[in-house]
PDB file of C-alpha atoms and ligand atoms in Angstrom:
ATOM      1  CA  MET K   1       3.238  -2.382  14.155  1.00  0.00           C
ATOM      2  CA  ALA K   2       2.536  -4.822  11.790  1.00  0.00           C
ATOM      3  CA  ILE K   3       0.449  -7.999  12.339  1.00  0.00           C
ATOM      4  CA  SER K   4       3.415 -10.608  10.754  1.00  0.00           C
ATOM      5  CA  ASP K   5       1.475 -12.536   8.563  1.00  0.00           C
ATOM      6  CA  PRO K   6      -1.949  -9.924   7.683  1.00  0.00           C
ATOM      7  CA  ASP K   7      -4.883 -12.557   5.530  1.00  0.00           C
ATOM      8  CA  TYR K   8      -4.420  -8.876   3.190  1.00  0.00           C
ATOM      9  CA  THR K   9      -2.850  -6.182   2.889  1.00  0.00           C
ATOM     10  CA  TRP K  10      -4.564  -3.608   1.453  1.00  0.00           C
ATOM     11  CA  LYS K  11      -3.500  -0.536  -0.636  1.00  0.00           C
ATOM     12  CA  ILE K  12      -6.034   2.979   0.815  1.00  0.00           C
ATOM     13  CA  LEU K  13      -6.317   5.869  -0.231  1.00  0.00           C
ATOM     14  CA  LEU K  14      -7.174   9.571   1.197  1.00  0.00           C
ATOM     15  CA  LEU K  15      -8.159  11.670  -1.636  1.00  0.00           C
ATOM     16  CA  GLY K  16      -9.979  15.174  -1.430  1.00  0.00           C
ATOM     17  CA  ASP K  17      -9.247  18.518  -1.629  1.00  0.00           C
ATOM     18  CA  GLY K  18      -6.119  20.931   0.623  1.00  0.00           C
ATOM     19  CA  PHE K  19      -7.249  21.575   4.352  1.00  0.00           C
ATOM     20  CA  VAL K  20     -10.252  18.923   4.122  1.00  0.00           C
ATOM     21  CA  GLY K  21      -8.279  17.040   6.901  1.00  0.00           C
ATOM     22  CA  LYS K  22      -7.294  14.098   5.068  1.00  0.00           C
ATOM     23  CA  THR K  23      -3.703  14.191   7.104  1.00  0.00           C
ATOM     24  CA  SER K  24      -5.454  14.464  10.272  1.00  0.00           C
ATOM     25  CA  LEU K  25      -7.756  11.797   9.832  1.00  0.00           C
ATOM     26  CA  VAL K  26      -4.816   9.087   8.948  1.00  0.00           C
ATOM     27  CA  ASN K  27      -3.182  10.919  12.044  1.00  0.00           C
ATOM     28  CA  ARG K  28      -6.138  10.210  14.526  1.00  0.00           C
ATOM     29  CA  TYR K  29      -6.426   6.765  13.193  1.00  0.00           C
ATOM     30  CA  VAL K  30      -2.536   5.573  12.651  1.00  0.00           C
ATOM     31  CA  ARG K  31      -1.442   7.104  15.725  1.00  0.00           C
ATOM     32  CA  ASN K  32      -4.445   8.816  17.662  1.00  0.00           C
ATOM     33  CA  THR K  33      -3.662  12.382  17.889  1.00  0.00           C
ATOM     34  CA  PHE K  34      -4.604  15.868  16.444  1.00  0.00           C
ATOM     35  CA  THR K  35      -2.986  19.429  15.578  1.00  0.00           C
ATOM     36  CA  LYS K  36      -4.344  22.585  14.517  1.00  0.00           C
ATOM     37  CA  GLU K  37      -1.147  23.159  12.328  1.00  0.00           C
ATOM     38  CA  TYR K  38      -1.549  22.234   8.624  1.00  0.00           C
ATOM     39  CA  LEU K  39      -0.456  19.063   7.974  1.00  0.00           C
ATOM     40  CA  HIS K  40       2.063  19.298   5.295  1.00  0.00           C
ATOM     41  CA  THR K  41       2.182  15.630   3.073  1.00  0.00           C
ATOM     42  CA  ILE K  42       4.489  14.075   3.159  1.00  0.00           C
ATOM     43  CA  GLY K  43       5.367  12.684  -0.142  1.00  0.00           C
ATOM     44  CA  MET K  44       4.091   9.570  -1.441  1.00  0.00           C
ATOM     45  CA  GLU K  45       5.112   7.823   2.556  1.00  0.00           C
ATOM     46  CA  PRO K  46       2.260   5.673   3.966  1.00  0.00           C
ATOM     47  CA  SER K  47       0.869   5.127   6.994  1.00  0.00           C
ATOM     48  CA  PHE K  48       0.096   1.583   8.490  1.00  0.00           C
ATOM     49  CA  ARG K  49      -2.278  -0.030  10.581  1.00  0.00           C
ATOM     50  CA  ASP K  50      -4.109  -3.336  10.672  1.00  0.00           C
ATOM     51  CA  MET K  51      -7.469  -3.742  11.433  1.00  0.00           C
ATOM     52  CA  LYS K  52      -9.401  -7.528  11.806  1.00  0.00           C
ATOM     53  CA  ILE K  53     -12.764  -8.604  10.697  1.00  0.00           C
ATOM     54  CA  LYS K  54     -14.567 -11.474  11.013  1.00  0.00           C
ATOM     55  CA  GLY K  55     -10.900 -12.581  12.265  1.00  0.00           C
ATOM     56  CA  LEU K  56      -8.912 -11.497   9.126  1.00  0.00           C
ATOM     57  CA  LYS K  57      -6.092  -9.943   9.574  1.00  0.00           C
ATOM     58  CA  ILE K  58      -5.825  -6.672   7.469  1.00  0.00           C
ATOM     59  CA  ALA K  59      -2.987  -4.943   6.856  1.00  0.00           C
ATOM     60  CA  LEU K  60      -3.905  -1.183   5.843  1.00  0.00           C
ATOM     61  CA  GLN K  61      -0.995   0.950   3.884  1.00  0.00           C
ATOM     62  CA  ILE K  62      -2.648   4.302   4.303  1.00  0.00           C
ATOM     63  CA  PHE K  63      -1.734   7.183   1.032  1.00  0.00           C
ATOM     64  CA  ASP K  64      -2.961  10.337   1.744  1.00  0.00           C
ATOM     65  CA  ILE K  65      -2.619  12.494  -0.909  1.00  0.00           C
ATOM     66  CA  ALA K  66      -0.418  15.751  -1.369  1.00  0.00           C
ATOM     67  CA  GLY K  67      -1.056  18.864  -3.672  1.00  0.00           C
ATOM     68  CA  GLN K  68       0.650  17.526  -6.066  1.00  0.00           C
ATOM     69  CA  LYS K  69      -1.842  17.534  -8.845  1.00  0.00           C
ATOM     70  CA  SER K  70       0.415  18.341 -11.350  1.00  0.00           C
ATOM     71  CA  PHE K  71       3.294  15.758 -10.929  1.00  0.00           C
ATOM     72  CA  GLN K  72       1.713  12.976 -13.783  1.00  0.00           C
ATOM     73  CA  ARG K  73       3.708  10.350 -12.351  1.00  0.00           C
ATOM     74  CA  LEU K  74       3.919  10.296  -9.145  1.00  0.00           C
ATOM     75  CA  ARG K  75      -0.194  10.046 -10.000  1.00  0.00           C
ATOM     76  CA  GLU K  76       0.291   7.275 -11.117  1.00  0.00           C
ATOM     77  CA  MET K  77       2.218   5.571  -8.689  1.00  0.00           C
ATOM     78  CA  PHE K  78       0.177   6.872  -6.008  1.00  0.00           C
ATOM     79  CA  TYR K  79      -3.039   4.676  -7.708  1.00  0.00           C
ATOM     80  CA  ARG K  80      -2.366   2.389  -8.535  1.00  0.00           C
ATOM     81  CA  GLY K  81      -3.006  -1.486  -6.777  1.00  0.00           C
ATOM     82  CA  ALA K  82      -5.017   1.094  -4.414  1.00  0.00           C
ATOM     83  CA  ARG K  83      -8.503  -1.462  -3.598  1.00  0.00           C
ATOM     84  CA  GLY K  84     -10.130   1.533  -2.743  1.00  0.00           C
ATOM     85  CA  GLY K  85     -10.608   4.291   0.088  1.00  0.00           C
ATOM     86  CA  LEU K  86     -12.110   7.759   1.101  1.00  0.00           C
ATOM     87  CA  ILE K  87     -13.411  10.631  -0.671  1.00  0.00           C
ATOM     88  CA  THR K  88     -13.050  13.725   1.818  1.00  0.00           C
ATOM     89  CA  PHE K  89     -14.182  16.510   2.116  1.00  0.00           C
ATOM     90  CA  ASP K  90     -15.245  19.408   4.086  1.00  0.00           C
ATOM     91  CA  LEU K  91     -18.767  20.188   5.785  1.00  0.00           C
ATOM     92  CA  THR K  92     -18.406  23.691   5.964  1.00  0.00           C
ATOM     93  CA  ARG K  93     -16.878  23.942   2.478  1.00  0.00           C
ATOM     94  CA  PRO K  94     -19.784  23.171  -0.065  1.00  0.00           C
ATOM     95  CA  GLU K  95     -16.995  23.942  -2.820  1.00  0.00           C
ATOM     96  CA  THR K  96     -15.177  21.510  -1.358  1.00  0.00           C
ATOM     97  CA  LEU K  97     -18.285  18.765  -2.303  1.00  0.00           C
ATOM     98  CA  ALA K  98     -18.616  19.859  -5.631  1.00  0.00           C
ATOM     99  CA  SER K  99     -14.549  18.544  -6.395  1.00  0.00           C
ATOM    100  CA  VAL K 100     -16.102  15.120  -5.343  1.00  0.00           C
ATOM    101  CA  GLU K 101     -17.137  13.806  -7.864  1.00  0.00           C
ATOM    102  CA  GLY K 102     -13.457  14.606 -10.540  1.00  0.00           C
ATOM    103  CA  TRP K 103     -11.645  12.440  -7.428  1.00  0.00           C
ATOM    104  CA  TYR K 104     -13.959   9.572  -7.637  1.00  0.00           C
ATOM    105  CA  LYS K 105     -13.678  10.180 -11.158  1.00  0.00           C
ATOM    106  CA  GLU K 106     -10.026  10.157 -11.957  1.00  0.00           C
ATOM    107  CA  ALA K 107      -9.087   7.417  -8.797  1.00  0.00           C
ATOM    108  CA  HIS K 108     -11.873   4.955 -10.656  1.00  0.00           C
ATOM    109  CA  LYS K 109      -9.786   5.532 -14.085  1.00  0.00           C
ATOM    110  CA  LYS K 110      -6.494   5.059 -12.249  1.00  0.00           C
ATOM    111  CA  ALA K 111      -7.085   2.247  -9.842  1.00  0.00           C
ATOM    112  CA  LYS K 112      -9.644  -0.303 -11.770  1.00  0.00           C
ATOM    113  CA  GLY K 113     -11.947  -1.932  -9.207  1.00  0.00           C
ATOM    114  CA  SER K 114     -11.020   0.401  -6.802  1.00  0.00           C
ATOM    115  CA  GLN K 115     -14.179   1.367  -4.209  1.00  0.00           C
ATOM    116  CA  PHE K 116     -14.683   4.362  -2.152  1.00  0.00           C
ATOM    117  CA  ILE K 117     -16.700   5.858   0.948  1.00  0.00           C
ATOM    118  CA  LEU K 118     -17.390   9.641   1.037  1.00  0.00           C
ATOM    119  CA  VAL K 119     -16.217  11.374   4.513  1.00  0.00           C
ATOM    120  CA  GLY K 120     -17.862  14.825   5.162  1.00  0.00           C
ATOM    121  CA  ASN K 121     -15.327  15.609   7.460  1.00  0.00           C
ATOM    122  CA  LYS K 122     -14.930  18.181  10.716  1.00  0.00           C
ATOM    123  CA  HIS K 123     -18.643  17.389  12.501  1.00  0.00           C
ATOM    124  CA  ASP K 124     -17.973  19.070  15.380  1.00  0.00           C
ATOM    125  CA  LEU K 125     -17.837  22.406  13.405  1.00  0.00           C
ATOM    126  CA  THR K 126     -21.550  22.597  13.798  1.00  0.00           C
ATOM    127  CA  ASP K 127     -22.571  25.812  14.014  1.00  0.00           C
ATOM    128  CA  GLN K 128     -19.914  26.394  10.431  1.00  0.00           C
ATOM    129  CA  ARG K 129     -21.923  23.347   9.231  1.00  0.00           C
ATOM    130  CA  GLU K 130     -23.064  24.302   5.568  1.00  0.00           C
ATOM    131  CA  VAL K 131     -23.233  20.876   3.367  1.00  0.00           C
ATOM    132  CA  SER K 132     -26.657  18.990   4.561  1.00  0.00           C
ATOM    133  CA  GLU K 133     -26.594  14.978   5.102  1.00  0.00           C
ATOM    134  CA  HIS K 134     -29.144  14.683   2.039  1.00  0.00           C
ATOM    135  CA  ASP K 135     -27.230  17.132  -0.421  1.00  0.00           C
ATOM    136  CA  ALA K 136     -24.168  15.058   0.537  1.00  0.00           C
ATOM    137  CA  ARG K 137     -25.778  11.827   0.271  1.00  0.00           C
ATOM    138  CA  GLU K 138     -26.899  12.571  -2.999  1.00  0.00           C
ATOM    139  CA  VAL K 139     -23.215  12.706  -4.742  1.00  0.00           C
ATOM    140  CA  ALA K 140     -22.743   9.220  -2.887  1.00  0.00           C
ATOM    141  CA  ASP K 141     -26.154   7.869  -4.227  1.00  0.00           C
ATOM    142  CA  LYS K 142     -25.703  10.102  -8.041  1.00  0.00           C
ATOM    143  CA  LEU K 143     -21.815   8.660  -8.298  1.00  0.00           C
ATOM    144  CA  LYS K 144     -22.854   4.878  -6.448  1.00  0.00           C
ATOM    145  CA  MET K 145     -20.234   5.276  -3.495  1.00  0.00           C
ATOM    146  CA  LEU K 146     -19.900   2.782  -0.907  1.00  0.00           C
ATOM    147  CA  ASP K 147     -21.469   4.738   1.938  1.00  0.00           C
ATOM    148  CA  TYR K 148     -21.848   7.593   3.168  1.00  0.00           C
ATOM    149  CA  ILE K 149     -20.513   9.030   6.559  1.00  0.00           C
ATOM    150  CA  GLU K 150     -19.485  12.696   8.675  1.00  0.00           C
ATOM    151  CA  THR K 151     -16.326  12.497  11.302  1.00  0.00           C
ATOM    152  CA  SER K 152     -14.844  15.008  13.321  1.00  0.00           C
ATOM    153  CA  ALA K 153     -10.550  14.256  13.056  1.00  0.00           C
ATOM    154  CA  LEU K 154     -10.380  16.488  16.446  1.00  0.00           C
ATOM    155  CA  THR K 155     -12.893  15.006  18.195  1.00  0.00           C
ATOM    156  CA  GLY K 156     -12.649  10.879  16.152  1.00  0.00           C
ATOM    157  CA  GLU K 157     -15.693  10.742  16.401  1.00  0.00           C
ATOM    158  CA  HIS K 158     -16.306   7.940  13.364  1.00  0.00           C
ATOM    159  CA  VAL K 159     -12.609   7.655  12.292  1.00  0.00           C
ATOM    160  CA  GLU K 160     -12.726   4.175  13.319  1.00  0.00           C
ATOM    161  CA  SER K 161     -16.418   3.417  12.277  1.00  0.00           C
ATOM    162  CA  ALA K 162     -15.704   5.062   8.751  1.00  0.00           C
ATOM    163  CA  PHE K 163     -12.281   3.072   7.657  1.00  0.00           C
ATOM    164  CA  MET K 164     -14.328  -0.116   9.396  1.00  0.00           C
ATOM    165  CA  MET K 165     -16.908   0.762   7.256  1.00  0.00           C
ATOM    166  CA  LEU K 166     -14.688   0.405   3.619  1.00  0.00           C
ATOM    167  CA  GLY K 167     -12.564  -2.954   4.912  1.00  0.00           C
ATOM    168  CA  LYS K 168     -15.943  -4.408   4.795  1.00  0.00           C
ATOM    169  CA  TYR K 169     -16.844  -3.187   1.925  1.00  0.00           C
ATOM    170  CA  ILE K 170     -14.014  -4.057   0.452  1.00  0.00           C
ATOM    171  CA  LEU K 171     -13.558  -7.994   1.749  1.00  0.00           C
ATOM    172  CA  LYS K 172     -17.238  -8.028   0.890  1.00  0.00           C
ATOM    173  CA  LYS K 173     -16.162  -7.360  -2.595  1.00  0.00           C
ATOM    174  CA  MET K 174     -12.733  -9.661  -3.049  1.00  0.00           C
ATOM    175  CA  LYS K 175     -15.717 -12.837  -1.100  1.00  0.00           C
ATOM    176  CA  ARG K 176     -17.977 -12.296  -4.207  1.00  0.00           C
TER     177      ARG K 176
HETATM  178  P1  LIG N   1      -5.634  18.152   4.254  1.00  0.00           P
HETATM  179  O1  LIG N   1      -5.104  18.738   3.891  1.00  0.00           O
HETATM  180  O2  LIG N   1      -6.883  17.602   3.804  1.00  0.00           O
HETATM  181  O3  LIG N   1      -4.730  16.897   4.765  1.00  0.00           O
HETATM  182  O4  LIG N   1      -5.997  18.682   5.254  1.00  0.00           O
HETATM  183  P2  LIG N   1      -5.271  18.717   6.932  1.00  0.00           P
HETATM  184  O5  LIG N   1      -5.438  17.144   7.965  1.00  0.00           O
HETATM  185  O6  LIG N   1      -3.564  19.183   7.479  1.00  0.00           O
HETATM  186  O7  LIG N   1      -6.614  19.130   8.060  1.00  0.00           O
HETATM  187  C1  LIG N   1      -6.092  21.115   7.143  1.00  0.00           C
HETATM  188  C2  LIG N   1      -6.936  21.730   8.598  1.00  0.00           C
HETATM  189  O8  LIG N   1      -8.478  21.117   9.308  1.00  0.00           O
HETATM  190  C3  LIG N   1      -5.152  21.827  10.427  1.00  0.00           C
HETATM  191  O9  LIG N   1      -5.902  23.111  10.377  1.00  0.00           O
HETATM  192  C4  LIG N   1      -6.820  21.117  10.991  1.00  0.00           C
HETATM  193  O10 LIG N   1      -6.394  20.825  12.202  1.00  0.00           O
HETATM  194  C5  LIG N   1      -8.168  21.161  10.246  1.00  0.00           C
HETATM  195  N1  LIG N   1      -9.152  20.159  10.309  1.00  0.00           N
HETATM  196  C6  LIG N   1      -8.794  18.716  10.429  1.00  0.00           C
HETATM  197  N2  LIG N   1      -9.774  17.651  10.259  1.00  0.00           N
HETATM  198  C7  LIG N   1     -10.515  18.765  11.381  1.00  0.00           C
HETATM  199  C8  LIG N   1     -11.812  18.335  11.962  1.00  0.00           C
HETATM  200  O11 LIG N   1     -12.578  17.455  12.091  1.00  0.00           O
HETATM  201  N3  LIG N   1     -12.728  19.127  12.673  1.00  0.00           N
HETATM  202  C9  LIG N   1     -11.715  21.015  12.931  1.00  0.00           C
HETATM  203  N4  LIG N   1     -12.472  21.405  13.424  1.00  0.00           N
HETATM  204  N5  LIG N   1     -11.329  20.862  11.787  1.00  0.00           N
HETATM  205  C10 LIG N   1     -10.092  19.740  11.832  1.00  0.00           C
HETATM  206 MG1  LIG N   2      -2.387  16.529   3.787  1.00  0.00          MG
END
């Protein structure tokens, strides 16, 4: 439910390779649900949730990128006006961390001034983990990303915190 009369409305993006859990993170955050199925991202439909920071009402419009890499015009629309978001990789697949730089650069080019948090998802799969916190932080630092956090869309761990952290950074930048 949208809050009536928000103080701000922000467009927020979920970026990252296929199957890392972008749609699952949005579902956990917005609907508090999880499914083992691969969730087909339906076109350009945003999900909505509100957050409150320091008494301010913020309406989030959350867009999660589908595998539509080839549709250049759709991609322009996707990025336009975005404040920032979560660039997500899968802690069990190092190649998805290697893709983060590409996602970050594209977002920076297409959404000026946008800011991103690096998110290592599937933290619950402890036995299959193949990316260390050290290596992930190194990528975040190199790209001057806002922060790094590890989440599980399955258990819900740190999902709220990831969005809240992002919101606080965006607000801080606006007030400068
Ligand atoms: P997307 O392509 O990035 O949108 O990825 P999806 O959200 O569709 O998730 C891909 C697959 O990973 C699905 O089978 C999900 O159930 C699974 N998945 C997503 N997040 C997690 C997580 O935190 N833990 C585990 N164990 N599986 C996850
Ligand atoms: Mg998806």
